[in-house]
mmCIF file of C-alpha atoms and ligand atoms in Angstrom:
data_model
loop_
_atom_site.group_PDB
_atom_site.id
_atom_site.type_symbol
_atom_site.label_atom_id
_atom_site.label_comp_id
_atom_site.label_asym_id
_atom_site.label_seq_id
_atom_site.Cartn_x
_atom_site.Cartn_y
_atom_site.Cartn_z
ATOM 1 C CA MET A 274 20.341 3.786 -12.833
ATOM 2 C CA GLY A 275 21.901 6.471 -14.666
ATOM 3 C CA GLY A 276 23.144 10.028 -12.785
ATOM 4 C CA ALA A 277 24.542 10.798 -9.436
ATOM 5 C CA PRO A 278 21.936 9.149 -7.043
ATOM 6 C CA HIS A 279 20.140 12.240 -5.432
ATOM 7 C CA PRO A 280 17.171 12.443 -2.920
ATOM 8 C CA LEU A 281 13.933 14.305 -3.959
ATOM 9 C CA GLN A 282 12.523 14.067 -1.229
ATOM 10 C CA GLN A 283 12.742 12.885 2.531
ATOM 11 C CA TRP A 284 10.284 12.521 6.041
ATOM 12 C CA LEU A 285 10.565 10.630 9.363
ATOM 13 C CA ILE A 286 7.708 9.287 10.678
ATOM 14 C CA GLU A 287 8.653 8.670 14.754
ATOM 15 C CA GLY A 288 7.437 5.752 15.908
ATOM 16 C CA THR A 289 4.892 5.892 19.394
ATOM 17 C CA ASP A 290 7.529 2.948 20.240
ATOM 18 C CA GLY A 291 10.260 5.400 20.146
ATOM 19 C CA ARG A 292 11.976 3.534 16.589
ATOM 20 C CA ARG A 293 12.365 6.271 13.808
ATOM 21 C CA CYS A 294 11.273 5.253 9.994
ATOM 22 C CA ASP A 295 13.058 7.197 7.236
ATOM 23 C CA ILE A 296 11.388 7.866 4.060
ATOM 24 C CA THR A 297 13.410 8.832 1.018
ATOM 25 C CA VAL A 298 12.375 9.642 -2.597
ATOM 26 C CA GLY A 299 15.293 9.810 -5.300
ATOM 27 C CA ARG A 300 16.608 8.484 -8.133
ATOM 28 C CA GLY A 301 19.098 6.024 -8.853
ATOM 29 C CA ILE A 302 19.246 5.165 -5.003
ATOM 30 C CA ALA A 303 18.459 1.734 -5.475
ATOM 31 C CA GLY A 304 21.670 0.367 -4.171
ATOM 32 C CA HIS A 305 23.135 -0.585 -1.185
ATOM 33 C CA GLU A 306 24.570 2.750 0.563
ATOM 34 C CA ALA A 307 21.028 3.675 0.293
ATOM 35 C CA LEU A 308 19.447 0.811 1.518
ATOM 36 C CA VAL A 309 22.218 -0.302 4.830
ATOM 37 C CA PRO A 310 22.643 1.794 7.975
ATOM 38 C CA ALA A 311 26.700 2.284 8.945
ATOM 39 C CA ASN A 312 27.833 -1.109 10.257
ATOM 40 C CA ARG A 313 25.997 -3.758 9.443
ATOM 41 C CA SER A 314 27.286 -6.982 8.841
ATOM 42 C CA ARG A 315 25.159 -9.658 8.644
ATOM 43 C CA ILE A 316 22.436 -8.511 5.995
ATOM 44 C CA ALA A 317 19.372 -10.898 4.681
ATOM 45 C CA VAL A 318 18.150 -9.949 1.122
ATOM 46 C CA LEU A 319 14.267 -11.078 1.177
ATOM 47 C CA ALA A 320 13.176 -10.627 -2.534
ATOM 48 C CA GLN A 321 10.318 -11.194 -5.289
ATOM 49 C CA PRO A 322 10.870 -13.057 -8.198
ATOM 50 C CA PRO A 323 11.255 -10.343 -10.484
ATOM 51 C CA LEU A 324 13.621 -8.597 -8.577
ATOM 52 C CA ALA A 325 16.156 -11.168 -8.360
ATOM 53 C CA GLY A 326 18.575 -9.824 -10.566
ATOM 54 C CA LEU A 327 18.363 -6.622 -8.917
ATOM 55 C CA ALA A 328 18.897 -8.192 -5.412
ATOM 56 C CA GLN A 329 21.679 -10.302 -6.328
ATOM 57 C CA GLY A 330 23.831 -7.368 -7.458
ATOM 58 C CA ILE A 331 22.547 -5.224 -4.406
ATOM 59 C CA ALA A 332 23.995 -8.068 -2.190
ATOM 60 C CA ALA A 333 26.940 -8.461 -3.874
ATOM 61 C CA ALA A 334 27.578 -4.934 -3.484
ATOM 62 C CA MET A 335 26.845 -5.437 -0.037
ATOM 63 C CA ARG A 336 29.294 -8.187 0.770
ATOM 64 C CA GLN A 337 32.269 -5.685 -1.321
ATOM 65 C CA ALA A 338 31.444 -2.751 0.857
ATOM 66 C CA GLY A 339 32.327 -4.965 4.044
ATOM 67 C CA ALA A 340 29.210 -7.162 5.001
ATOM 68 C CA VAL A 341 30.756 -10.040 6.517
ATOM 69 C CA ASP A 342 27.699 -11.740 4.942
ATOM 70 C CA ALA A 343 24.899 -10.617 3.108
ATOM 71 C CA GLU A 344 22.532 -13.796 2.135
ATOM 72 C CA LEU A 345 19.514 -13.384 -0.841
ATOM 73 C CA ARG A 346 16.392 -15.446 -0.868
ATOM 74 C CA VAL A 347 13.729 -15.415 -3.321
ATOM 75 C CA LEU A 348 10.068 -15.670 -1.812
ATOM 76 C CA PRO A 349 7.360 -16.839 -4.014
ATOM 77 C CA ASP A 350 5.493 -14.427 -6.014
ATOM 78 C CA GLY A 351 2.519 -12.172 -4.942
ATOM 79 C CA ASP A 352 -0.023 -13.104 -2.008
ATOM 80 C CA GLU A 353 1.570 -16.560 -2.317
ATOM 81 C CA ALA A 354 4.367 -14.731 0.092
ATOM 82 C CA LYS A 355 1.783 -13.930 2.660
ATOM 83 C CA GLU A 356 1.252 -17.229 3.854
ATOM 84 C CA LEU A 357 2.192 -18.965 7.694
ATOM 85 C CA ALA A 358 4.039 -21.335 5.588
ATOM 86 C CA ILE A 359 6.072 -18.966 4.039
ATOM 87 C CA VAL A 360 6.981 -17.044 7.631
ATOM 88 C CA GLY A 361 7.684 -20.000 8.904
ATOM 89 C CA GLU A 362 9.958 -21.161 6.290
ATOM 90 C CA THR A 363 11.431 -17.990 6.579
ATOM 91 C CA TYR A 364 12.210 -17.913 10.272
ATOM 92 C CA ARG A 365 13.800 -21.318 9.484
ATOM 93 C CA TRP A 366 16.499 -19.830 7.093
ATOM 94 C CA LEU A 367 17.259 -17.002 9.109
ATOM 95 C CA ASN A 368 18.192 -19.530 11.496
ATOM 96 C CA GLU A 369 20.217 -21.550 9.263
ATOM 97 C CA ILE A 370 22.469 -18.544 7.928
ATOM 98 C CA GLY A 371 22.998 -17.368 11.680
ATOM 99 C CA PHE A 372 20.857 -14.631 11.479
ATOM 100 C CA THR A 373 21.113 -12.759 14.868
ATOM 101 C CA ARG A 374 19.071 -10.056 16.337
ATOM 102 C CA ASP A 375 21.947 -7.724 15.390
ATOM 103 C CA GLY A 376 21.542 -8.429 12.016
ATOM 104 C CA LEU A 377 19.170 -6.554 9.143
ATOM 105 C CA ILE A 378 16.502 -7.523 6.660
ATOM 106 C CA VAL A 379 16.794 -5.837 3.416
ATOM 107 C CA ALA A 380 12.947 -6.408 1.411
ATOM 108 C CA ILE A 381 12.955 -6.068 -2.100
ATOM 109 C CA GLY A 382 9.707 -5.895 -3.671
ATOM 110 C CA GLY A 383 5.868 -4.881 -4.125
ATOM 111 C CA GLY A 384 3.394 -4.651 -1.259
ATOM 112 C CA ALA A 385 3.254 -8.481 -0.655
ATOM 113 C CA LEU A 386 6.762 -8.754 -0.017
ATOM 114 C CA THR A 387 6.631 -5.755 2.225
ATOM 115 C CA ASP A 388 4.177 -7.315 4.262
ATOM 116 C CA LEU A 389 5.595 -10.832 4.654
ATOM 117 C CA ALA A 390 9.008 -9.371 5.238
ATOM 118 C CA GLY A 391 7.836 -6.579 7.875
ATOM 119 C CA PHE A 392 5.935 -9.172 9.599
ATOM 120 C CA VAL A 393 8.462 -11.890 10.111
ATOM 121 C CA ALA A 394 10.944 -8.488 11.293
ATOM 122 C CA ALA A 395 8.633 -7.900 13.493
ATOM 123 C CA THR A 396 8.205 -11.588 15.438
ATOM 124 C CA TYR A 397 12.063 -13.028 14.519
ATOM 125 C CA LEU A 398 14.084 -13.096 17.800
ATOM 126 C CA ARG A 399 10.962 -10.468 18.979
ATOM 127 C CA GLY A 400 11.986 -8.145 16.620
ATOM 128 C CA VAL A 401 14.873 -6.933 13.748
ATOM 129 C CA GLU A 402 15.882 -4.002 12.107
ATOM 130 C CA VAL A 403 13.847 -4.166 8.436
ATOM 131 C CA VAL A 404 14.462 -1.854 5.697
ATOM 132 C CA TYR A 405 12.289 -1.764 2.014
ATOM 133 C CA LEU A 406 13.006 -1.197 -1.118
ATOM 134 C CA PRO A 407 9.308 -1.070 -2.243
ATOM 135 C CA THR A 408 9.430 -2.039 -6.046
ATOM 136 C CA THR A 409 5.600 -1.269 -7.360
ATOM 137 C CA LEU A 410 3.932 2.401 -7.356
ATOM 138 C CA LEU A 411 0.874 0.745 -4.901
ATOM 139 C CA GLY A 412 3.799 -0.691 -2.440
ATOM 140 C CA ALA A 413 5.704 2.555 -2.706
ATOM 141 C CA VAL A 414 2.815 5.300 -1.909
ATOM 142 C CA ASP A 415 0.521 2.493 -0.088
ATOM 143 C CA ALA A 416 1.597 -0.583 1.148
ATOM 144 C CA ALA A 417 4.987 -0.163 2.271
ATOM 145 C CA ILE A 418 3.943 3.527 4.552
ATOM 146 C CA GLY A 419 2.569 3.259 7.413
ATOM 147 C CA GLY A 420 3.549 0.390 9.560
ATOM 148 C CA LYS A 421 0.889 -2.041 8.495
ATOM 149 C CA THR A 422 2.184 -5.714 7.909
ATOM 150 C CA GLY A 423 -0.630 -8.428 6.699
ATOM 151 C CA ILE A 424 -0.718 -12.167 6.476
ATOM 152 C CA ASN A 425 -3.512 -13.825 4.997
ATOM 153 C CA VAL A 426 -4.932 -16.773 6.975
ATOM 154 C CA ASP A 427 -8.527 -17.638 5.307
ATOM 155 C CA GLY A 428 -9.143 -14.208 5.365
ATOM 156 C CA LYS A 429 -6.485 -11.680 3.539
ATOM 157 C CA ASN A 430 -4.673 -9.667 6.215
ATOM 158 C CA LEU A 431 -5.922 -11.557 9.006
ATOM 159 C CA ALA A 432 -2.571 -11.297 10.858
ATOM 160 C CA GLY A 433 -0.514 -8.810 11.263
ATOM 161 C CA VAL A 434 1.404 -6.048 13.739
ATOM 162 C CA PHE A 435 1.838 -2.959 13.425
ATOM 163 C CA ARG A 436 5.603 -1.444 13.106
ATOM 164 C CA HIS A 437 7.396 0.371 10.503
ATOM 165 C CA PRO A 438 10.534 -0.454 9.018
ATOM 166 C CA SER A 439 13.650 1.507 9.902
ATOM 167 C CA ARG A 440 14.019 2.747 6.032
ATOM 168 C CA ILE A 441 11.989 3.009 3.049
ATOM 169 C CA VAL A 442 13.609 3.865 0.102
ATOM 170 C CA ILE A 443 12.153 4.582 -2.946
ATOM 171 C CA ASP A 444 14.042 4.649 -6.254
ATOM 172 C CA LEU A 445 11.713 6.356 -9.248
ATOM 173 C CA ASN A 446 13.807 4.579 -11.884
ATOM 174 C CA LEU A 447 12.292 1.546 -10.720
ATOM 175 C CA LEU A 448 8.839 2.555 -10.907
ATOM 176 C CA ASP A 449 9.749 3.820 -14.299
ATOM 177 C CA ALA A 450 10.066 1.064 -15.556
ATOM 178 C CA LEU A 451 7.058 -0.546 -14.144
ATOM 179 C CA PRO A 452 4.365 -2.316 -16.945
ATOM 180 C CA GLU A 453 1.748 -0.639 -17.213
ATOM 181 C CA LYS A 454 -0.651 -2.391 -15.524
ATOM 182 C CA LEU A 455 1.375 -2.164 -12.338
ATOM 183 C CA LEU A 456 1.171 1.381 -13.339
ATOM 184 C CA ARG A 457 -2.410 1.883 -13.723
ATOM 185 C CA GLU A 458 -3.170 -0.540 -9.881
ATOM 186 C CA GLY A 459 -0.460 1.843 -8.361
ATOM 187 C CA ALA A 460 -2.679 4.997 -9.692
ATOM 188 C CA ALA A 461 -5.538 3.716 -8.176
ATOM 189 C CA GLU A 462 -4.148 4.582 -4.372
ATOM 190 C CA THR A 463 -1.733 7.472 -5.803
ATOM 191 C CA VAL A 464 -5.305 9.642 -6.856
ATOM 192 C CA LYS A 465 -6.889 8.318 -4.145
ATOM 193 C CA ALA A 466 -4.490 10.332 -2.043
ATOM 194 C CA GLY A 467 -5.696 13.156 -4.077
ATOM 195 C CA PHE A 468 -8.817 12.844 -4.011
ATOM 196 C CA ILE A 469 -8.628 12.608 0.015
ATOM 197 C CA ALA A 470 -6.095 15.740 0.531
ATOM 198 C CA ASP A 471 -4.381 16.771 -2.215
ATOM 199 C CA GLU A 472 -6.041 18.332 -5.292
ATOM 200 C CA GLN A 473 -2.902 18.596 -7.489
ATOM 201 C CA ILE A 474 -2.194 14.942 -7.784
ATOM 202 C CA VAL A 475 -5.718 14.773 -9.427
ATOM 203 C CA ALA A 476 -4.656 17.417 -11.613
ATOM 204 C CA ALA A 477 -1.648 15.658 -12.547
ATOM 205 C CA TYR A 478 -3.198 12.897 -13.263
ATOM 206 C CA GLU A 479 -6.024 14.867 -15.316
ATOM 207 C CA GLY A 480 -3.161 16.291 -17.541
ATOM 208 C CA ASP A 481 -1.128 13.231 -18.492
ATOM 209 C CA GLY A 482 -3.315 10.040 -17.218
ATOM 210 C CA ILE A 483 -1.126 7.157 -16.795
ATOM 211 C CA ASP A 484 2.179 8.811 -18.065
ATOM 212 C CA ALA A 485 1.677 11.957 -14.754
ATOM 213 C CA ALA A 486 5.337 12.703 -13.710
ATOM 214 C CA LEU A 487 6.457 10.314 -10.516
ATOM 215 C CA ASP A 488 8.453 12.804 -9.616
ATOM 216 C CA ASP A 489 5.666 14.821 -8.685
ATOM 217 C CA VAL A 490 2.959 12.604 -7.857
ATOM 218 C CA VAL A 491 4.725 10.042 -5.615
ATOM 219 C CA PRO A 492 6.408 12.733 -3.174
ATOM 220 C CA ALA A 493 2.840 14.016 -2.779
ATOM 221 C CA ALA A 494 0.613 10.692 -2.443
ATOM 222 C CA ILE A 495 3.128 9.672 -0.091
ATOM 223 C CA ASP A 496 2.746 12.942 2.228
ATOM 224 C CA VAL A 497 -0.554 12.251 2.412
ATOM 225 C CA LYS A 498 0.161 8.763 3.738
ATOM 226 C CA VAL A 499 2.709 9.972 6.209
ATOM 227 C CA THR A 500 1.017 12.677 7.192
ATOM 228 C CA THR A 501 -2.508 10.639 7.832
ATOM 229 C CA VAL A 502 -0.246 8.325 9.745
ATOM 230 C CA ARG A 503 1.520 10.197 12.142
ATOM 231 C CA GLU A 504 -1.937 11.771 13.164
ATOM 232 C CA ASP A 505 -3.545 7.785 13.883
ATOM 233 C CA PHE A 506 -0.613 5.345 13.715
ATOM 234 C CA ARG A 507 -3.183 2.277 14.992
ATOM 235 C CA GLU A 508 -6.205 3.314 13.102
ATOM 236 C CA SER A 509 -8.522 4.498 15.621
ATOM 237 C CA GLY A 510 -9.721 7.511 13.910
ATOM 238 C CA ARG A 511 -8.075 9.865 11.283
ATOM 239 C CA ARG A 512 -6.277 7.291 9.275
ATOM 240 C CA ALA A 513 -9.615 5.450 8.440
ATOM 241 C CA ILE A 514 -9.708 8.241 5.595
ATOM 242 C CA LEU A 515 -7.393 6.221 3.898
ATOM 243 C CA ASN A 516 -9.963 3.592 2.809
ATOM 244 C CA TYR A 517 -11.711 6.011 0.582
ATOM 245 C CA GLY A 518 -13.189 3.847 -2.239
ATOM 246 C CA HIS A 519 -12.399 0.542 -0.516
ATOM 247 C CA THR A 520 -16.012 -0.127 1.226
ATOM 248 C CA ILE A 521 -17.607 -1.220 -1.634
ATOM 249 C CA GLY A 522 -14.743 -1.099 -3.682
ATOM 250 C CA HIS A 523 -13.346 -4.596 -1.875
ATOM 251 C CA ALA A 524 -16.731 -6.092 -2.031
ATOM 252 C CA VAL A 525 -16.289 -5.784 -5.775
ATOM 253 C CA GLU A 526 -12.606 -7.191 -5.634
ATOM 254 C CA ILE A 527 -13.867 -10.224 -3.806
ATOM 255 C CA ALA A 528 -17.237 -10.481 -5.769
ATOM 256 C CA ALA A 529 -15.814 -10.211 -9.566
ATOM 257 C CA GLY A 530 -12.138 -11.125 -8.728
ATOM 258 C CA ILE A 531 -10.723 -8.397 -9.695
ATOM 259 C CA PRO A 532 -7.407 -6.367 -9.434
ATOM 260 C CA HIS A 533 -7.271 -4.397 -6.157
ATOM 261 C CA GLY A 534 -6.890 -1.069 -8.020
ATOM 262 C CA GLU A 535 -9.394 -1.312 -10.189
ATOM 263 C CA ALA A 536 -11.846 -2.722 -7.635
ATOM 264 C CA VAL A 537 -10.952 0.531 -5.853
ATOM 265 C CA ALA A 538 -11.460 2.553 -8.932
ATOM 266 C CA ILE A 539 -14.855 1.758 -9.174
ATOM 267 C CA GLY A 540 -15.504 2.001 -5.277
ATOM 268 C CA MET A 541 -14.354 5.430 -5.585
ATOM 269 C CA VAL A 542 -17.041 6.445 -8.331
ATOM 270 C CA ALA A 543 -19.854 4.756 -5.900
ATOM 271 C CA ALA A 544 -18.490 6.586 -3.093
ATOM 272 C CA GLY A 545 -18.802 9.768 -4.884
ATOM 273 C CA ARG A 546 -22.145 9.407 -5.587
ATOM 274 C CA VAL A 547 -23.081 8.372 -2.204
ATOM 275 C CA SER A 548 -21.057 11.640 -1.356
ATOM 276 C CA ALA A 549 -23.212 13.626 -3.439
ATOM 277 C CA GLU A 550 -26.489 12.178 -2.072
ATOM 278 C CA VAL A 551 -25.161 12.647 1.473
ATOM 279 C CA LEU A 552 -22.862 15.393 1.487
ATOM 280 C CA GLY A 553 -23.921 17.280 -1.504
ATOM 281 C CA PHE A 554 -20.355 16.715 -2.710
ATOM 282 C CA ARG A 555 -20.021 17.918 -6.644
ATOM 283 C CA GLY A 556 -17.122 16.521 -7.916
ATOM 284 C CA SER A 557 -18.341 12.952 -8.631
ATOM 285 C CA SER A 558 -18.142 13.598 -12.672
ATOM 286 C CA ARG A 559 -14.297 14.890 -12.324
ATOM 287 C CA GLN A 560 -13.669 12.111 -10.067
ATOM 288 C CA ARG A 561 -14.778 9.659 -12.933
ATOM 289 C CA ALA A 562 -13.229 11.366 -16.083
ATOM 290 C CA VAL A 563 -9.998 11.325 -14.081
ATOM 291 C CA LEU A 564 -10.232 7.683 -13.136
ATOM 292 C CA GLU A 565 -10.875 7.338 -17.012
ATOM 293 C CA ARG A 566 -7.850 8.982 -18.635
ATOM 294 C CA ILE A 567 -5.959 7.110 -16.264
ATOM 295 C CA GLY A 568 -7.716 3.927 -17.670
ATOM 296 C CA LEU A 569 -9.010 2.653 -14.579
ATOM 297 C CA PRO A 570 -12.623 1.158 -15.164
ATOM 298 C CA THR A 571 -15.673 3.018 -13.617
ATOM 299 C CA THR A 572 -18.533 0.275 -13.697
ATOM 300 C CA ALA A 573 -18.298 -2.959 -11.922
ATOM 301 C CA PRO A 574 -17.771 -6.270 -13.959
ATOM 302 C CA ALA A 575 -21.292 -8.790 -14.311
ATOM 303 C CA VAL A 576 -20.942 -9.535 -10.529
ATOM 304 C CA ASN A 577 -24.097 -11.207 -8.381
ATOM 305 C CA ALA A 578 -25.486 -8.260 -6.717
ATOM 306 C CA ASP A 579 -26.535 -10.095 -3.835
ATOM 307 C CA ARG A 580 -23.116 -11.333 -2.983
ATOM 308 C CA VAL A 581 -21.806 -7.442 -2.716
ATOM 309 C CA MET A 582 -24.109 -6.687 -0.828
ATOM 310 C CA ASP A 583 -23.609 -9.284 1.525
ATOM 311 C CA LEU A 584 -19.797 -8.422 1.411
ATOM 312 C CA ILE A 585 -20.762 -5.053 2.284
ATOM 313 C CA GLU A 586 -23.031 -5.898 5.258
ATOM 314 C CA ARG A 587 -19.909 -7.861 6.830
ATOM 315 C CA ASP A 588 -18.260 -4.940 6.792
ATOM 316 C CA LYS A 589 -21.193 -3.325 8.804
ATOM 317 C CA LYS A 590 -21.049 -6.204 11.311
ATOM 318 C CA ARG A 591 -17.674 -5.282 12.448
ATOM 319 C CA ASP A 592 -18.718 -1.997 13.175
ATOM 320 C CA ARG A 593 -21.506 -2.683 15.497
ATOM 321 C CA SER A 594 -23.329 1.190 14.824
ATOM 322 C CA GLY A 595 -23.870 0.336 11.407
ATOM 323 C CA LEU A 596 -22.425 0.870 8.108
ATOM 324 C CA ARG A 597 -19.660 3.728 7.987
ATOM 325 C CA MET A 598 -18.047 5.362 4.756
ATOM 326 C CA VAL A 599 -15.461 7.122 3.853
ATOM 327 C CA LEU A 600 -17.053 10.313 2.017
ATOM 328 C CA LEU A 601 -16.210 13.688 0.362
ATOM 329 C CA ARG A 602 -17.774 16.592 1.300
ATOM 330 C CA ASP A 603 -15.174 17.974 -1.459
ATOM 331 C CA PHE A 604 -11.792 17.018 -2.774
ATOM 332 C CA GLY A 605 -9.754 17.291 -0.043
ATOM 333 C CA GLU A 606 -12.596 17.092 2.353
ATOM 334 C CA PRO A 607 -13.206 13.554 3.569
ATOM 335 C CA VAL A 608 -15.711 12.444 6.068
ATOM 336 C CA VAL A 609 -16.448 9.475 8.087
ATOM 337 C CA GLN A 610 -20.033 8.575 8.125
ATOM 338 C CA HIS A 611 -22.562 6.261 8.976
ATOM 339 C CA VAL A 612 -24.696 5.789 5.673
ATOM 340 C CA SER A 613 -27.840 4.469 5.579
ATOM 341 C CA PRO A 614 -29.108 1.156 3.313
ATOM 342 C CA GLY A 615 -30.653 4.057 0.517
ATOM 343 C CA SER A 616 -27.706 6.118 -0.072
ATOM 344 C CA VAL A 617 -25.339 2.452 -0.509
ATOM 345 C CA ASP A 618 -27.762 1.317 -3.219
ATOM 346 C CA LEU A 619 -27.868 4.719 -5.555
ATOM 347 C CA GLY A 620 -24.083 4.249 -5.086
ATOM 348 C CA LEU A 621 -24.290 0.778 -6.353
ATOM 349 C CA ARG A 622 -26.306 1.761 -9.287
ATOM 350 C CA GLU A 623 -23.620 4.021 -10.091
ATOM 351 C CA ILE A 624 -21.308 1.449 -10.779
ATOM 352 C CA GLY A 625 -23.888 -0.580 -13.204
ATOM 353 C CA ILE A 626 -24.726 -2.986 -9.749
ATOM 354 C CA VAL A 627 -28.552 -3.127 -9.242
ATOM 355 C CA PRO A 628 -29.118 -4.927 -5.768
ATOM 356 C CA SER A 629 -32.673 -6.872 -5.845
HETATM 357 N N1 NAD B 1285 0.415 -3.056 4.648
HETATM 358 C C1 NAD B 1285 -0.190 -1.827 3.938
HETATM 359 O O1 NAD B 1285 -0.558 -1.044 4.777
HETATM 360 C C2 NAD B 1285 -0.795 -2.392 2.761
HETATM 361 C C3 NAD B 1285 -1.591 -1.058 2.045
HETATM 362 C C4 NAD B 1285 -2.202 -1.708 0.754
HETATM 363 C C5 NAD B 1285 -1.693 -2.815 0.273
HETATM 364 N N2 NAD B 1285 -1.012 -3.948 0.890
HETATM 365 C C6 NAD B 1285 -0.895 -5.198 0.281
HETATM 366 O O2 NAD B 1285 0.211 -4.919 -1.090
HETATM 367 C C7 NAD B 1285 0.131 -6.307 -1.542
HETATM 368 C C8 NAD B 1285 -0.469 -5.436 -2.882
HETATM 369 O O3 NAD B 1285 0.987 -4.828 -3.246
HETATM 370 P P1 NAD B 1285 1.279 -4.761 -4.613
HETATM 371 O O4 NAD B 1285 -0.056 -4.749 -5.853
HETATM 372 O O5 NAD B 1285 2.837 -4.382 -4.991
HETATM 373 O O6 NAD B 1285 1.496 -6.037 -5.221
HETATM 374 P P2 NAD B 1285 2.845 -7.558 -5.286
HETATM 375 O O7 NAD B 1285 3.841 -7.036 -4.268
HETATM 376 O O8 NAD B 1285 2.060 -8.618 -5.243
HETATM 377 O O9 NAD B 1285 3.350 -6.984 -6.719
HETATM 378 C C9 NAD B 1285 2.871 -7.496 -8.029
HETATM 379 C C10 NAD B 1285 3.145 -8.421 -8.821
HETATM 380 O O10 NAD B 1285 4.103 -7.128 -9.125
HETATM 381 C C11 NAD B 1285 5.429 -7.761 -9.535
HETATM 382 N N3 NAD B 1285 6.381 -6.542 -9.469
HETATM 383 C C12 NAD B 1285 6.945 -6.145 -8.258
HETATM 384 N N4 NAD B 1285 7.796 -5.146 -8.550
HETATM 385 C C13 NAD B 1285 8.195 -5.254 -9.883
HETATM 386 C C14 NAD B 1285 8.661 -4.587 -10.886
HETATM 387 N N5 NAD B 1285 9.502 -3.593 -10.556
HETATM 388 N N6 NAD B 1285 8.898 -4.699 -12.369
HETATM 389 C C15 NAD B 1285 7.803 -5.868 -12.987
HETATM 390 N N7 NAD B 1285 7.209 -6.232 -11.952
HETATM 391 C C16 NAD B 1285 6.886 -6.249 -10.367
HETATM 392 C C17 NAD B 1285 5.578 -8.295 -8.467
HETATM 393 O O11 NAD B 1285 6.158 -9.672 -8.905
HETATM 394 C C18 NAD B 1285 4.026 -9.167 -8.266
HETATM 395 O O12 NAD B 1285 3.864 -10.447 -9.566
HETATM 396 C C19 NAD B 1285 -1.388 -6.723 -1.297
HETATM 397 O O13 NAD B 1285 -0.765 -8.372 -0.388
HETATM 398 C C20 NAD B 1285 -1.937 -6.111 0.113
HETATM 399 O O14 NAD B 1285 -2.661 -6.748 0.776
HETATM 400 C C21 NAD B 1285 -0.556 -3.561 2.154
HETATM 401 ZN ZN1 ZN B 1286 -5.909 -0.404 -0.967
#
């Protein structure tokens, strides 16, 4: 890990339930000292397969530091972990190792792993403490932050609870070593935070593309998410701005079977066009250029237009008053607003989808 551990930046979120969530971003801090609050003796580490080695090292260090028990379980990769069957298996494992209410769960992995671990921690014995070590860029700036957990039951994230972990430790040394594909996926959500609330993030990606300094963009994107979540934990209002690019993006993601980050990039291009039409947004071409600079797609792959429309309609039915989208009046000025079918049509054409 190299160098003396030092935090770069810290946040505290005070939950509505009286629980506190500490977030620390630093370098070389992915060790048991930062992860484990004082006097915890019973620890269950849950990890994704690529992180098994790191997790083993951390569990061993915990034992050396005096934890009576630090057991490790490696879960299936990606969304295969977010299944009810895995939730059940994890409960049973915790029971077998004698995990009690004073224990601590340590979650090491991307957004899928922290979603599963957060859900298990919120429900096992009616709630035990959990800390996250997010290991993907998307996990660090998005999935780990904000206290949403989700399990897939037919539909994605159909079940879940709102509950913050007690601590989130983000080690930029880990993120620096990510394969480019994962960095690009995460960059879509990072630059999204820039478009809705912090133009400096946009500028950083304009300058260096995928090589934008994580020391700059990660704390800035976390700050956007923390500020938004503090205002509206349960997503009854302001938090919706985080869904910029997601209405059309999510439909394209499902219809075309492409990764979430790529779909969000495409969705933002469409939302940018709708924003230009409805609110006179003038940043569309700048937005498209920075996404291209990062190496993200800005047009949809060949896809069934009717299916995309159906999926968008489904989104609309969930809100009785019609389709609402997050639009931009300008960078940093998001507006959640109803849009007409004609405007959505323009957005779809912008990404190469021609409705019949
Ligand atoms: N709770 C929320 O608010 C929220 C928000 C956004 C996304 N999510 C969820 O997050 C998940 C997506 O997150 P993700 O993109 O991190 O996916 P992920 O957790 O599936 O990780 C992607 C891949 O990267 C691998 N990986 C993780 N860390 C690595 C590392 N350091 N080096 C190399 N490989 C590594 C994983 O094993 C996996 O194969 C989805 O399930 C999504 O629903 C949740
Ligand atoms: Zn997203």
